[in-house]
C-alpha cells in the first residue's frame, strides 16, 4: 500500500466502518474505494475482522464454581441459590 | 451498549446503604460480563477470577460514595478494567522484574498499522472462519495487542460500549478511544488476513486443480 491517498485515509477507516465520519470525509472515501481495489479489500477484511470477533465472543457467563467462590468472597452465601429462580424467570 | 446490557433497575439508595440482597442482584447481573472482560484482558482463568472478586469487593466498599454521575455499569467496568490492568502489571513485573506502561502504546503501536496483507479472504466459508482452530488464533491475536489497545478493543467491540462510555471507563478523551480502537482493529485485521488469506489461497488453488 504505497498510494499516497490510501495512506492518507488509513486512520479514518475504522470510523468509516462505524459510520462515524463526517459526510464529506465519508464521500471522499466512497469515491476513493470506487477506483482502489486494495482499499476495498482492506475495508472488507476490516469489517469481517470486527464481525468475526463479535459473533464468536462467548456469552457473559461465570462458571458455576467461580460464581460460588465469588459469592463466598463477598459474604453473600445466602444468595448463591438464587440463580436457578432468576434463570427460570428470564423470558 | 449491546443487547447484553442489563437494564439498570437497581436501588442506589439500597446499594449505598449496603443492602446485601440488592448487592447480590448487582453481582448476579454483572458478574458475567465482568468475568468475560477479565478473562480476555488477563488471559488466565485464575487471574481473571481474582480480578472478578476484587472488582466486586472494591465496588461494595465504594458504593456508599457512588455519586451516580456515571452509570453503574460504566463504574463497574472502570473498576474491573483497573483491576485487570493491575493484574497484568503484577504479572509482568514478576516475570521480568520491570513494570509495563499501560498508558503508553507499545513501540509498534504508536502509528496506524499499515496494511501489508492485502488478500481477499472474505469468500471463505463462515464455518471455516469460526472453526475451533480459527478461534484460538483470534484469541492469540488479541493477546499480541498492548494492554492499552486490547482494553479499548474489548470494551468497544466485544462488550459493545459506546465511544463515550469507553472514554468514561478509561478516563481518556473520545479521540484517544477512537485512535486506539483504529490501531487495534487494523492490527487484528492484519493478523487475521495473514491467517485466513493463506487458507483462501489454498482453497482457490485446490479449486483450480479441480477444474
PDB file of C-alpha atoms in Angstrom:
ATOM      1  CA  UNK A   1       0.000   0.000   0.000  1.00  0.00           C
ATOM      2  CA  UNK A   2       2.053   2.958  -1.167  1.00  0.00           C
ATOM      3  CA  UNK A   3      -0.563   5.095  -2.864  1.00  0.00           C
ATOM      4  CA  UNK A   4      -0.483   8.427  -1.089  1.00  0.00           C
ATOM      5  CA  UNK A   5      -4.249   8.684  -0.953  1.00  0.00           C
ATOM      6  CA  UNK A   6      -4.518   5.250   0.660  1.00  0.00           C
ATOM      7  CA  UNK A   7      -2.074   6.236   3.389  1.00  0.00           C
ATOM      8  CA  UNK A   8      -3.974   9.441   3.953  1.00  0.00           C
ATOM      9  CA  UNK A   9      -7.223   7.539   4.555  1.00  0.00           C
ATOM     10  CA  UNK A  10      -5.739   4.817   6.727  1.00  0.00           C
ATOM     11  CA  UNK A  11      -6.557   6.421  10.056  1.00  0.00           C
ATOM     12  CA  UNK A  12     -10.180   7.041   9.059  1.00  0.00           C
ATOM     13  CA  UNK A  13     -11.119   3.512   8.012  1.00  0.00           C
ATOM     14  CA  UNK A  14     -12.153   2.398  11.494  1.00  0.00           C
ATOM     15  CA  UNK A  15     -14.502   5.363  11.888  1.00  0.00           C
ATOM     16  CA  UNK A  16     -15.686   4.760   8.327  1.00  0.00           C
ATOM     17  CA  UNK A  17     -16.873   1.218   9.071  1.00  0.00           C
ATOM     18  CA  UNK A  18     -18.611   2.525  12.212  1.00  0.00           C
ATOM     19  CA  UNK A  19     -20.380   5.166  10.106  1.00  0.00           C
ATOM     20  CA  UNK A  20     -18.988   7.854  12.379  1.00  0.00           C
ATOM     21  CA  UNK A  21     -17.320  10.081   9.809  1.00  0.00           C
ATOM     22  CA  UNK A  22     -18.421  13.489   8.657  1.00  0.00           C
ATOM     23  CA  UNK A  23     -20.369  13.261   5.426  1.00  0.00           C
ATOM     24  CA  UNK A  24     -17.695  14.850   3.259  1.00  0.00           C
ATOM     25  CA  UNK A  25     -14.914  12.546   4.520  1.00  0.00           C
ATOM     26  CA  UNK A  26     -17.199   9.577   4.023  1.00  0.00           C
ATOM     27  CA  UNK A  27     -17.944  10.682   0.454  1.00  0.00           C
ATOM     28  CA  UNK A  28     -14.222  11.115  -0.159  1.00  0.00           C
ATOM     29  CA  UNK A  29     -13.574   7.533   0.943  1.00  0.00           C
ATOM     30  CA  UNK A  30     -16.507   6.244  -1.126  1.00  0.00           C
ATOM     31  CA  UNK A  31     -15.025   7.929  -4.214  1.00  0.00           C
ATOM     32  CA  UNK A  32     -11.603   6.504  -3.489  1.00  0.00           C
ATOM     33  CA  UNK A  33     -12.973   2.991  -2.990  1.00  0.00           C
ATOM     34  CA  UNK A  34     -14.540   3.051  -6.441  1.00  0.00           C
ATOM     35  CA  UNK A  35     -11.118   3.255  -8.013  1.00  0.00           C
ATOM     36  CA  UNK A  36      -8.904   1.454  -5.482  1.00  0.00           C
ATOM     37  CA  UNK A  37      -9.298  -2.295  -5.192  1.00  0.00           C
ATOM     38  CA  UNK A  38      -6.664  -2.586  -2.458  1.00  0.00           C
ATOM     39  CA  UNK A  39      -8.557  -0.262  -0.182  1.00  0.00           C
ATOM     40  CA  UNK A  40     -11.782  -2.126  -0.897  1.00  0.00           C
ATOM     41  CA  UNK A  41     -10.089  -5.327   0.233  1.00  0.00           C
ATOM     42  CA  UNK A  42      -8.743  -3.639   3.357  1.00  0.00           C
ATOM     43  CA  UNK A  43     -12.184  -2.264   4.242  1.00  0.00           C
ATOM     44  CA  UNK A  44     -13.912  -5.596   3.588  1.00  0.00           C
ATOM     45  CA  UNK A  45     -11.412  -7.523   5.685  1.00  0.00           C
ATOM     46  CA  UNK A  46     -11.574  -4.904   8.437  1.00  0.00           C
ATOM     47  CA  UNK A  47     -15.352  -5.270   8.562  1.00  0.00           C
ATOM     48  CA  UNK A  48     -15.047  -9.053   8.521  1.00  0.00           C
ATOM     49  CA  UNK A  49     -12.473  -8.959  11.328  1.00  0.00           C
ATOM     50  CA  UNK A  50     -14.772  -6.941  13.595  1.00  0.00           C
ATOM     51  CA  UNK A  51     -17.729  -9.123  12.643  1.00  0.00           C
ATOM     52  CA  UNK A  52     -15.869 -12.357  13.430  1.00  0.00           C
ATOM     53  CA  UNK A  53     -14.825 -11.131  16.867  1.00  0.00           C
ATOM     54  CA  UNK A  54     -18.377 -10.082  17.616  1.00  0.00           C
ATOM     55  CA  UNK A  55     -20.071 -13.287  16.560  1.00  0.00           C
ATOM     56  CA  UNK A  56     -17.540 -15.610  18.178  1.00  0.00           C
ATOM     57  CA  UNK A  57     -17.482 -13.839  21.533  1.00  0.00           C
ATOM     58  CA  UNK A  58     -18.614 -16.076  24.353  1.00  0.00           C
ATOM     59  CA  UNK A  59     -21.829 -15.373  26.249  1.00  0.00           C
ATOM     60  CA  UNK A  60     -21.224 -13.499  29.521  1.00  0.00           C
ATOM     61  CA  UNK A  61     -21.394 -16.386  31.945  1.00  0.00           C
ATOM     62  CA  UNK A  62     -19.406 -17.281  35.028  1.00  0.00           C
ATOM     63  CA  UNK A  63     -18.513 -20.966  35.577  1.00  0.00           C
ATOM     64  CA  UNK A  64     -20.583 -22.247  38.492  1.00  0.00           C
ATOM     65  CA  UNK A  65     -17.609 -22.940  40.777  1.00  0.00           C
ATOM     66  CA  UNK A  66     -16.175 -19.473  40.074  1.00  0.00           C
ATOM     67  CA  UNK A  67     -19.578 -17.993  40.846  1.00  0.00           C
ATOM     68  CA  UNK A  68     -19.784 -19.902  44.133  1.00  0.00           C
ATOM     69  CA  UNK A  69     -16.346 -18.672  45.220  1.00  0.00           C
ATOM     70  CA  UNK A  70     -17.277 -15.121  44.201  1.00  0.00           C
ATOM     71  CA  UNK A  71     -20.352 -15.183  46.415  1.00  0.00           C
ATOM     72  CA  UNK A  72     -18.323 -16.641  49.292  1.00  0.00           C
ATOM     73  CA  UNK A  73     -15.655 -13.958  48.941  1.00  0.00           C
ATOM     74  CA  UNK A  74     -18.379 -11.305  49.105  1.00  0.00           C
ATOM     75  CA  UNK A  75     -20.058 -12.883  52.105  1.00  0.00           C
ATOM     76  CA  UNK A  76     -23.185 -13.455  50.005  1.00  0.00           C
ATOM     77  CA  UNK A  77     -23.550 -17.225  50.561  1.00  0.00           C
ATOM     78  CA  UNK A  78     -27.234 -16.898  51.344  1.00  0.00           C
ATOM     79  CA  UNK A  79     -27.876 -15.637  47.799  1.00  0.00           C
ATOM     80  CA  UNK A  80     -25.954 -18.311  45.878  1.00  0.00           C
ATOM     81  CA  UNK A  81     -29.016 -20.378  45.153  1.00  0.00           C
ATOM     82  CA  UNK A  82     -30.978 -17.527  43.669  1.00  0.00           C
ATOM     83  CA  UNK A  83     -29.564 -18.158  40.221  1.00  0.00           C
ATOM     84  CA  UNK A  84     -31.940 -21.030  39.456  1.00  0.00           C
ATOM     85  CA  UNK A  85     -35.017 -18.894  40.094  1.00  0.00           C
ATOM     86  CA  UNK A  86     -33.501 -15.944  38.175  1.00  0.00           C
ATOM     87  CA  UNK A  87     -32.798 -18.169  35.197  1.00  0.00           C
ATOM     88  CA  UNK A  88     -36.325 -19.533  35.301  1.00  0.00           C
ATOM     89  CA  UNK A  89     -37.840 -16.084  35.305  1.00  0.00           C
ATOM     90  CA  UNK A  90     -35.955 -14.948  32.201  1.00  0.00           C
ATOM     91  CA  UNK A  91     -38.063 -14.796  29.069  1.00  0.00           C
TER      92      UNK A  91
ATOM     93  CA  UNK B   1     -24.202  -0.979  24.551  1.00  0.00           C
ATOM     94  CA  UNK B   2     -25.329  -4.271  23.051  1.00  0.00           C
ATOM     95  CA  UNK B   3     -28.288  -6.478  23.848  1.00  0.00           C
ATOM     96  CA  UNK B   4     -26.468  -7.940  26.802  1.00  0.00           C
ATOM     97  CA  UNK B   5     -26.653  -4.680  28.677  1.00  0.00           C
ATOM     98  CA  UNK B   6     -28.666  -5.112  31.792  1.00  0.00           C
ATOM     99  CA  UNK B   7     -31.401  -2.651  32.469  1.00  0.00           C
ATOM    100  CA  UNK B   8     -30.255  -0.598  35.384  1.00  0.00           C
ATOM    101  CA  UNK B   9     -33.074  -1.122  37.760  1.00  0.00           C
ATOM    102  CA  UNK B  10     -31.209  -1.094  40.985  1.00  0.00           C
ATOM    103  CA  UNK B  11     -31.999   0.939  44.026  1.00  0.00           C
ATOM    104  CA  UNK B  12     -28.999   3.206  44.516  1.00  0.00           C
ATOM    105  CA  UNK B  13     -30.284   4.002  47.944  1.00  0.00           C
ATOM    106  CA  UNK B  14     -30.246   0.334  48.979  1.00  0.00           C
ATOM    107  CA  UNK B  15     -26.847  -0.237  47.363  1.00  0.00           C
ATOM    108  CA  UNK B  16     -25.326   2.771  49.106  1.00  0.00           C
ATOM    109  CA  UNK B  17     -26.782   1.597  52.408  1.00  0.00           C
ATOM    110  CA  UNK B  18     -25.009  -1.751  51.991  1.00  0.00           C
ATOM    111  CA  UNK B  19     -28.166  -3.788  51.358  1.00  0.00           C
ATOM    112  CA  UNK B  20     -26.844  -7.298  50.694  1.00  0.00           C
ATOM    113  CA  UNK B  21     -29.820  -8.565  48.727  1.00  0.00           C
ATOM    114  CA  UNK B  22     -29.612  -5.611  46.351  1.00  0.00           C
ATOM    115  CA  UNK B  23     -25.851  -6.032  46.037  1.00  0.00           C
ATOM    116  CA  UNK B  24     -26.342  -9.741  45.262  1.00  0.00           C
ATOM    117  CA  UNK B  25     -28.684  -8.711  42.418  1.00  0.00           C
ATOM    118  CA  UNK B  26     -25.998  -6.388  41.095  1.00  0.00           C
ATOM    119  CA  UNK B  27     -23.398  -9.161  41.266  1.00  0.00           C
ATOM    120  CA  UNK B  28     -25.755 -11.555  39.500  1.00  0.00           C
ATOM    121  CA  UNK B  29     -26.445  -9.053  36.729  1.00  0.00           C
ATOM    122  CA  UNK B  30     -22.850  -8.001  36.056  1.00  0.00           C
ATOM    123  CA  UNK B  31     -20.542 -10.841  37.082  1.00  0.00           C
ATOM    124  CA  UNK B  32     -20.881 -12.490  33.650  1.00  0.00           C
ATOM    125  CA  UNK B  33     -19.729  -9.512  31.609  1.00  0.00           C
ATOM    126  CA  UNK B  34     -17.025  -8.581  34.109  1.00  0.00           C
ATOM    127  CA  UNK B  35     -15.658 -12.127  34.097  1.00  0.00           C
ATOM    128  CA  UNK B  36     -15.637 -12.256  30.302  1.00  0.00           C
ATOM    129  CA  UNK B  37     -13.770  -8.952  30.145  1.00  0.00           C
ATOM    130  CA  UNK B  38     -11.286 -10.039  32.838  1.00  0.00           C
ATOM    131  CA  UNK B  39     -10.613 -13.334  31.084  1.00  0.00           C
ATOM    132  CA  UNK B  40      -9.842 -11.641  27.766  1.00  0.00           C
ATOM    133  CA  UNK B  41      -7.754  -8.989  29.468  1.00  0.00           C
ATOM    134  CA  UNK B  42      -5.539 -11.212  31.605  1.00  0.00           C
ATOM    135  CA  UNK B  43      -5.761 -14.483  29.599  1.00  0.00           C
ATOM    136  CA  UNK B  44      -5.608 -16.643  32.693  1.00  0.00           C
ATOM    137  CA  UNK B  45      -8.631 -18.133  34.489  1.00  0.00           C
ATOM    138  CA  UNK B  46      -7.138 -17.819  37.970  1.00  0.00           C
ATOM    139  CA  UNK B  47      -6.096 -14.190  37.474  1.00  0.00           C
ATOM    140  CA  UNK B  48      -9.491 -13.469  35.910  1.00  0.00           C
ATOM    141  CA  UNK B  49     -11.234 -14.923  38.934  1.00  0.00           C
ATOM    142  CA  UNK B  50      -9.123 -12.747  41.243  1.00  0.00           C
ATOM    143  CA  UNK B  51      -9.998  -9.703  39.142  1.00  0.00           C
ATOM    144  CA  UNK B  52     -13.685 -10.612  39.333  1.00  0.00           C
ATOM    145  CA  UNK B  53     -13.611 -10.944  43.132  1.00  0.00           C
ATOM    146  CA  UNK B  54     -11.569  -7.782  43.663  1.00  0.00           C
ATOM    147  CA  UNK B  55     -13.903  -5.840  41.377  1.00  0.00           C
ATOM    148  CA  UNK B  56     -16.971  -6.602  43.468  1.00  0.00           C
ATOM    149  CA  UNK B  57     -15.153  -6.328  46.808  1.00  0.00           C
ATOM    150  CA  UNK B  58     -13.998  -2.833  45.822  1.00  0.00           C
ATOM    151  CA  UNK B  59     -17.408  -1.946  44.413  1.00  0.00           C
ATOM    152  CA  UNK B  60     -19.115  -2.951  47.659  1.00  0.00           C
ATOM    153  CA  UNK B  61     -16.706  -0.822  49.674  1.00  0.00           C
ATOM    154  CA  UNK B  62     -17.027   2.151  47.329  1.00  0.00           C
ATOM    155  CA  UNK B  63     -20.798   2.056  46.861  1.00  0.00           C
ATOM    156  CA  UNK B  64     -21.615   4.313  49.845  1.00  0.00           C
ATOM    157  CA  UNK B  65     -19.714   7.053  47.986  1.00  0.00           C
ATOM    158  CA  UNK B  66     -21.004   6.252  44.494  1.00  0.00           C
ATOM    159  CA  UNK B  67     -22.217   9.600  43.183  1.00  0.00           C
ATOM    160  CA  UNK B  68     -24.231   8.258  40.242  1.00  0.00           C
ATOM    161  CA  UNK B  69     -22.548  10.599  37.772  1.00  0.00           C
ATOM    162  CA  UNK B  70     -21.724   7.634  35.565  1.00  0.00           C
ATOM    163  CA  UNK B  71     -23.980   4.622  35.174  1.00  0.00           C
ATOM    164  CA  UNK B  72     -23.442   1.642  37.461  1.00  0.00           C
ATOM    165  CA  UNK B  73     -22.245  -0.461  34.551  1.00  0.00           C
ATOM    166  CA  UNK B  74     -19.668   2.123  33.428  1.00  0.00           C
ATOM    167  CA  UNK B  75     -18.496   2.411  37.015  1.00  0.00           C
ATOM    168  CA  UNK B  76     -18.146  -1.374  37.371  1.00  0.00           C
ATOM    169  CA  UNK B  77     -16.334  -1.618  34.052  1.00  0.00           C
ATOM    170  CA  UNK B  78     -13.905   1.020  35.311  1.00  0.00           C
ATOM    171  CA  UNK B  79     -13.134  -0.916  38.488  1.00  0.00           C
ATOM    172  CA  UNK B  80     -12.788  -4.211  36.591  1.00  0.00           C
ATOM    173  CA  UNK B  81     -10.557  -2.666  33.922  1.00  0.00           C
ATOM    174  CA  UNK B  82      -8.254  -1.138  36.536  1.00  0.00           C
ATOM    175  CA  UNK B  83      -8.055  -4.429  38.405  1.00  0.00           C
ATOM    176  CA  UNK B  84      -7.228  -6.313  35.204  1.00  0.00           C
ATOM    177  CA  UNK B  85      -4.532  -3.802  34.239  1.00  0.00           C
ATOM    178  CA  UNK B  86      -3.027  -4.067  37.721  1.00  0.00           C
ATOM    179  CA  UNK B  87      -3.027  -7.864  37.453  1.00  0.00           C
ATOM    180  CA  UNK B  88      -1.191  -7.582  34.125  1.00  0.00           C
ATOM    181  CA  UNK B  89       1.347  -5.205  35.660  1.00  0.00           C
ATOM    182  CA  UNK B  90       1.944  -7.513  38.608  1.00  0.00           C
ATOM    183  CA  UNK B  91       2.429 -10.498  36.347  1.00  0.00           C
ATOM    184  CA  UNK B  92       4.740  -8.616  34.016  1.00  0.00           C
ATOM    185  CA  UNK B  93       6.848  -7.222  36.822  1.00  0.00           C
ATOM    186  CA  UNK B  94       7.032 -10.653  38.450  1.00  0.00           C
ATOM    187  CA  UNK B  95       8.259 -12.219  35.233  1.00  0.00           C
ATOM    188  CA  UNK B  96      10.793  -9.680  34.013  1.00  0.00           C
ATOM    189  CA  UNK B  97      11.384  -7.532  37.065  1.00  0.00           C
ATOM    190  CA  UNK B  98      10.028  -4.377  35.490  1.00  0.00           C
ATOM    191  CA  UNK B  99       6.721  -2.668  35.101  1.00  0.00           C
ATOM    192  CA  UNK B 100       4.871  -2.123  31.871  1.00  0.00           C
ATOM    193  CA  UNK B 101       3.215   1.102  30.999  1.00  0.00           C
ATOM    194  CA  UNK B 102      -0.420   0.660  30.196  1.00  0.00           C
ATOM    195  CA  UNK B 103      -0.939   4.195  29.032  1.00  0.00           C
ATOM    196  CA  UNK B 104       1.864   4.327  26.518  1.00  0.00           C
ATOM    197  CA  UNK B 105       1.388   2.362  23.355  1.00  0.00           C
ATOM    198  CA  UNK B 106       3.879  -0.350  22.535  1.00  0.00           C
ATOM    199  CA  UNK B 107       6.582   0.875  20.124  1.00  0.00           C
ATOM    200  CA  UNK B 108       4.886  -0.678  17.116  1.00  0.00           C
ATOM    201  CA  UNK B 109       1.506   0.775  18.016  1.00  0.00           C
ATOM    202  CA  UNK B 110       2.120   4.489  18.019  1.00  0.00           C
ATOM    203  CA  UNK B 111       1.162   4.687  14.377  1.00  0.00           C
ATOM    204  CA  UNK B 112      -1.512   3.206  12.198  1.00  0.00           C
ATOM    205  CA  UNK B 113      -0.830  -0.365  11.174  1.00  0.00           C
ATOM    206  CA  UNK B 114      -0.054  -0.078   7.502  1.00  0.00           C
ATOM    207  CA  UNK B 115      -1.796  -2.842   5.586  1.00  0.00           C
ATOM    208  CA  UNK B 116       0.748  -5.354   4.404  1.00  0.00           C
ATOM    209  CA  UNK B 117      -1.655  -8.201   3.903  1.00  0.00           C
ATOM    210  CA  UNK B 118      -3.973  -7.236   1.092  1.00  0.00           C
ATOM    211  CA  UNK B 119      -5.703 -10.507   0.421  1.00  0.00           C
ATOM    212  CA  UNK B 120      -9.371 -11.012  -0.173  1.00  0.00           C
ATOM    213  CA  UNK B 121     -10.338 -13.769   2.249  1.00  0.00           C
ATOM    214  CA  UNK B 122     -13.920 -12.740   2.788  1.00  0.00           C
ATOM    215  CA  UNK B 123     -15.049 -15.522   0.389  1.00  0.00           C
ATOM    216  CA  UNK B 124     -14.023 -18.242   2.867  1.00  0.00           C
ATOM    217  CA  UNK B 125     -16.965 -20.253   4.195  1.00  0.00           C
ATOM    218  CA  UNK B 126     -18.104 -18.953   7.561  1.00  0.00           C
ATOM    219  CA  UNK B 127     -17.720 -22.401   9.139  1.00  0.00           C
ATOM    220  CA  UNK B 128     -14.008 -22.299   8.330  1.00  0.00           C
ATOM    221  CA  UNK B 129     -13.661 -18.816   9.797  1.00  0.00           C
ATOM    222  CA  UNK B 130     -15.299 -19.941  13.009  1.00  0.00           C
ATOM    223  CA  UNK B 131     -13.563 -23.284  13.483  1.00  0.00           C
ATOM    224  CA  UNK B 132     -12.012 -24.026  16.868  1.00  0.00           C
ATOM    225  CA  UNK B 133      -8.570 -23.506  15.355  1.00  0.00           C
ATOM    226  CA  UNK B 134      -9.534 -20.139  13.880  1.00  0.00           C
ATOM    227  CA  UNK B 135     -10.997 -19.010  17.196  1.00  0.00           C
ATOM    228  CA  UNK B 136      -7.852 -19.987  19.043  1.00  0.00           C
ATOM    229  CA  UNK B 137      -5.838 -17.964  16.528  1.00  0.00           C
ATOM    230  CA  UNK B 138      -8.127 -14.972  17.019  1.00  0.00           C
ATOM    231  CA  UNK B 139      -7.642 -15.194  20.788  1.00  0.00           C
ATOM    232  CA  UNK B 140      -3.878 -15.236  20.316  1.00  0.00           C
ATOM    233  CA  UNK B 141      -4.116 -12.227  18.030  1.00  0.00           C
ATOM    234  CA  UNK B 142      -5.815 -10.199  20.797  1.00  0.00           C
ATOM    235  CA  UNK B 143      -3.008 -11.173  23.162  1.00  0.00           C
ATOM    236  CA  UNK B 144      -0.444  -9.542  20.884  1.00  0.00           C
ATOM    237  CA  UNK B 145      -2.074  -6.139  21.429  1.00  0.00           C
ATOM    238  CA  UNK B 146      -0.686  -3.898  24.151  1.00  0.00           C
ATOM    239  CA  UNK B 147      -2.975  -3.650  27.217  1.00  0.00           C
ATOM    240  CA  UNK B 148      -3.964  -0.113  26.163  1.00  0.00           C
ATOM    241  CA  UNK B 149      -5.190  -1.196  22.724  1.00  0.00           C
ATOM    242  CA  UNK B 150      -6.610  -4.500  23.949  1.00  0.00           C
ATOM    243  CA  UNK B 151      -8.743  -2.773  26.586  1.00  0.00           C
ATOM    244  CA  UNK B 152     -10.315  -0.387  24.096  1.00  0.00           C
ATOM    245  CA  UNK B 153     -10.958  -3.156  21.579  1.00  0.00           C
ATOM    246  CA  UNK B 154     -12.630  -5.376  24.198  1.00  0.00           C
ATOM    247  CA  UNK B 155     -14.784  -2.604  25.630  1.00  0.00           C
ATOM    248  CA  UNK B 156     -15.908  -1.289  22.230  1.00  0.00           C
ATOM    249  CA  UNK B 157     -16.146  -4.355  20.006  1.00  0.00           C
ATOM    250  CA  UNK B 158     -16.747  -7.202  22.447  1.00  0.00           C
ATOM    251  CA  UNK B 159     -18.614  -5.560  25.318  1.00  0.00           C
ATOM    252  CA  UNK B 160     -20.404  -3.176  22.977  1.00  0.00           C
ATOM    253  CA  UNK B 161     -19.775   0.033  24.918  1.00  0.00           C
ATOM    254  CA  UNK B 162     -20.069   3.298  23.011  1.00  0.00           C
ATOM    255  CA  UNK B 163     -17.059   5.538  22.361  1.00  0.00           C
ATOM    256  CA  UNK B 164     -18.271   7.879  25.088  1.00  0.00           C
ATOM    257  CA  UNK B 165     -18.790   5.088  27.628  1.00  0.00           C
ATOM    258  CA  UNK B 166     -15.353   3.652  26.857  1.00  0.00           C
ATOM    259  CA  UNK B 167     -13.795   7.099  27.303  1.00  0.00           C
ATOM    260  CA  UNK B 168     -15.530   7.376  30.679  1.00  0.00           C
ATOM    261  CA  UNK B 169     -14.364   3.928  31.779  1.00  0.00           C
ATOM    262  CA  UNK B 170     -10.749   4.688  30.886  1.00  0.00           C
ATOM    263  CA  UNK B 171     -10.801   8.359  31.789  1.00  0.00           C
ATOM    264  CA  UNK B 172      -9.395   9.365  28.406  1.00  0.00           C
ATOM    265  CA  UNK B 173     -10.819  11.507  25.609  1.00  0.00           C
ATOM    266  CA  UNK B 174     -13.078  10.102  22.895  1.00  0.00           C
ATOM    267  CA  UNK B 175     -10.368  10.917  20.347  1.00  0.00           C
ATOM    268  CA  UNK B 176      -7.959   8.658  22.229  1.00  0.00           C
ATOM    269  CA  UNK B 177     -10.558   5.866  22.275  1.00  0.00           C
ATOM    270  CA  UNK B 178     -11.082   6.161  18.515  1.00  0.00           C
ATOM    271  CA  UNK B 179      -7.370   6.227  17.775  1.00  0.00           C
ATOM    272  CA  UNK B 180      -6.667   3.175  19.930  1.00  0.00           C
ATOM    273  CA  UNK B 181      -9.652   1.313  18.504  1.00  0.00           C
ATOM    274  CA  UNK B 182      -8.487   2.035  14.971  1.00  0.00           C
ATOM    275  CA  UNK B 183      -4.978   0.781  15.727  1.00  0.00           C
ATOM    276  CA  UNK B 184      -6.259  -2.324  17.476  1.00  0.00           C
ATOM    277  CA  UNK B 185      -8.645  -3.198  14.652  1.00  0.00           C
ATOM    278  CA  UNK B 186      -6.078  -2.570  11.907  1.00  0.00           C
ATOM    279  CA  UNK B 187      -3.567  -4.724  13.737  1.00  0.00           C
ATOM    280  CA  UNK B 188      -6.083  -7.546  14.178  1.00  0.00           C
ATOM    281  CA  UNK B 189      -7.130  -7.215  10.529  1.00  0.00           C
ATOM    282  CA  UNK B 190      -3.520  -7.687   9.565  1.00  0.00           C
ATOM    283  CA  UNK B 191      -3.119 -10.812  11.681  1.00  0.00           C
ATOM    284  CA  UNK B 192      -6.396 -12.334  10.551  1.00  0.00           C
ATOM    285  CA  UNK B 193      -5.573 -11.579   6.907  1.00  0.00           C
ATOM    286  CA  UNK B 194      -2.310 -13.443   7.330  1.00  0.00           C
ATOM    287  CA  UNK B 195      -4.120 -16.468   8.699  1.00  0.00           C
ATOM    288  CA  UNK B 196      -7.279 -16.516   6.571  1.00  0.00           C
ATOM    289  CA  UNK B 197      -5.523 -15.255   3.445  1.00  0.00           C
ATOM    290  CA  UNK B 198      -3.377 -18.350   3.413  1.00  0.00           C
ATOM    291  CA  UNK B 199      -6.446 -20.529   3.731  1.00  0.00           C
ATOM    292  CA  UNK B 200      -8.281 -18.646   0.989  1.00  0.00           C
ATOM    293  CA  UNK B 201      -5.260 -19.079  -1.316  1.00  0.00           C
ATOM    294  CA  UNK B 202      -5.083 -22.814  -0.615  1.00  0.00           C
ATOM    295  CA  UNK B 203      -8.781 -23.147  -1.284  1.00  0.00           C
ATOM    296  CA  UNK B 204      -8.651 -21.349  -4.620  1.00  0.00           C
ATOM    297  CA  UNK B 205      -5.564 -23.372  -5.630  1.00  0.00           C
ATOM    298  CA  UNK B 206      -7.442 -26.575  -4.828  1.00  0.00           C
ATOM    299  CA  UNK B 207     -10.432 -25.371  -6.809  1.00  0.00           C
ATOM    300  CA  UNK B 208      -8.142 -24.529  -9.726  1.00  0.00           C
ATOM    301  CA  UNK B 209      -6.740 -28.056  -9.726  1.00  0.00           C
ATOM    302  CA  UNK B 210     -10.198 -29.488  -9.672  1.00  0.00           C
ATOM    303  CA  UNK B 211     -11.172 -27.762 -12.887  1.00  0.00           C
TER     304      UNK B 211
END
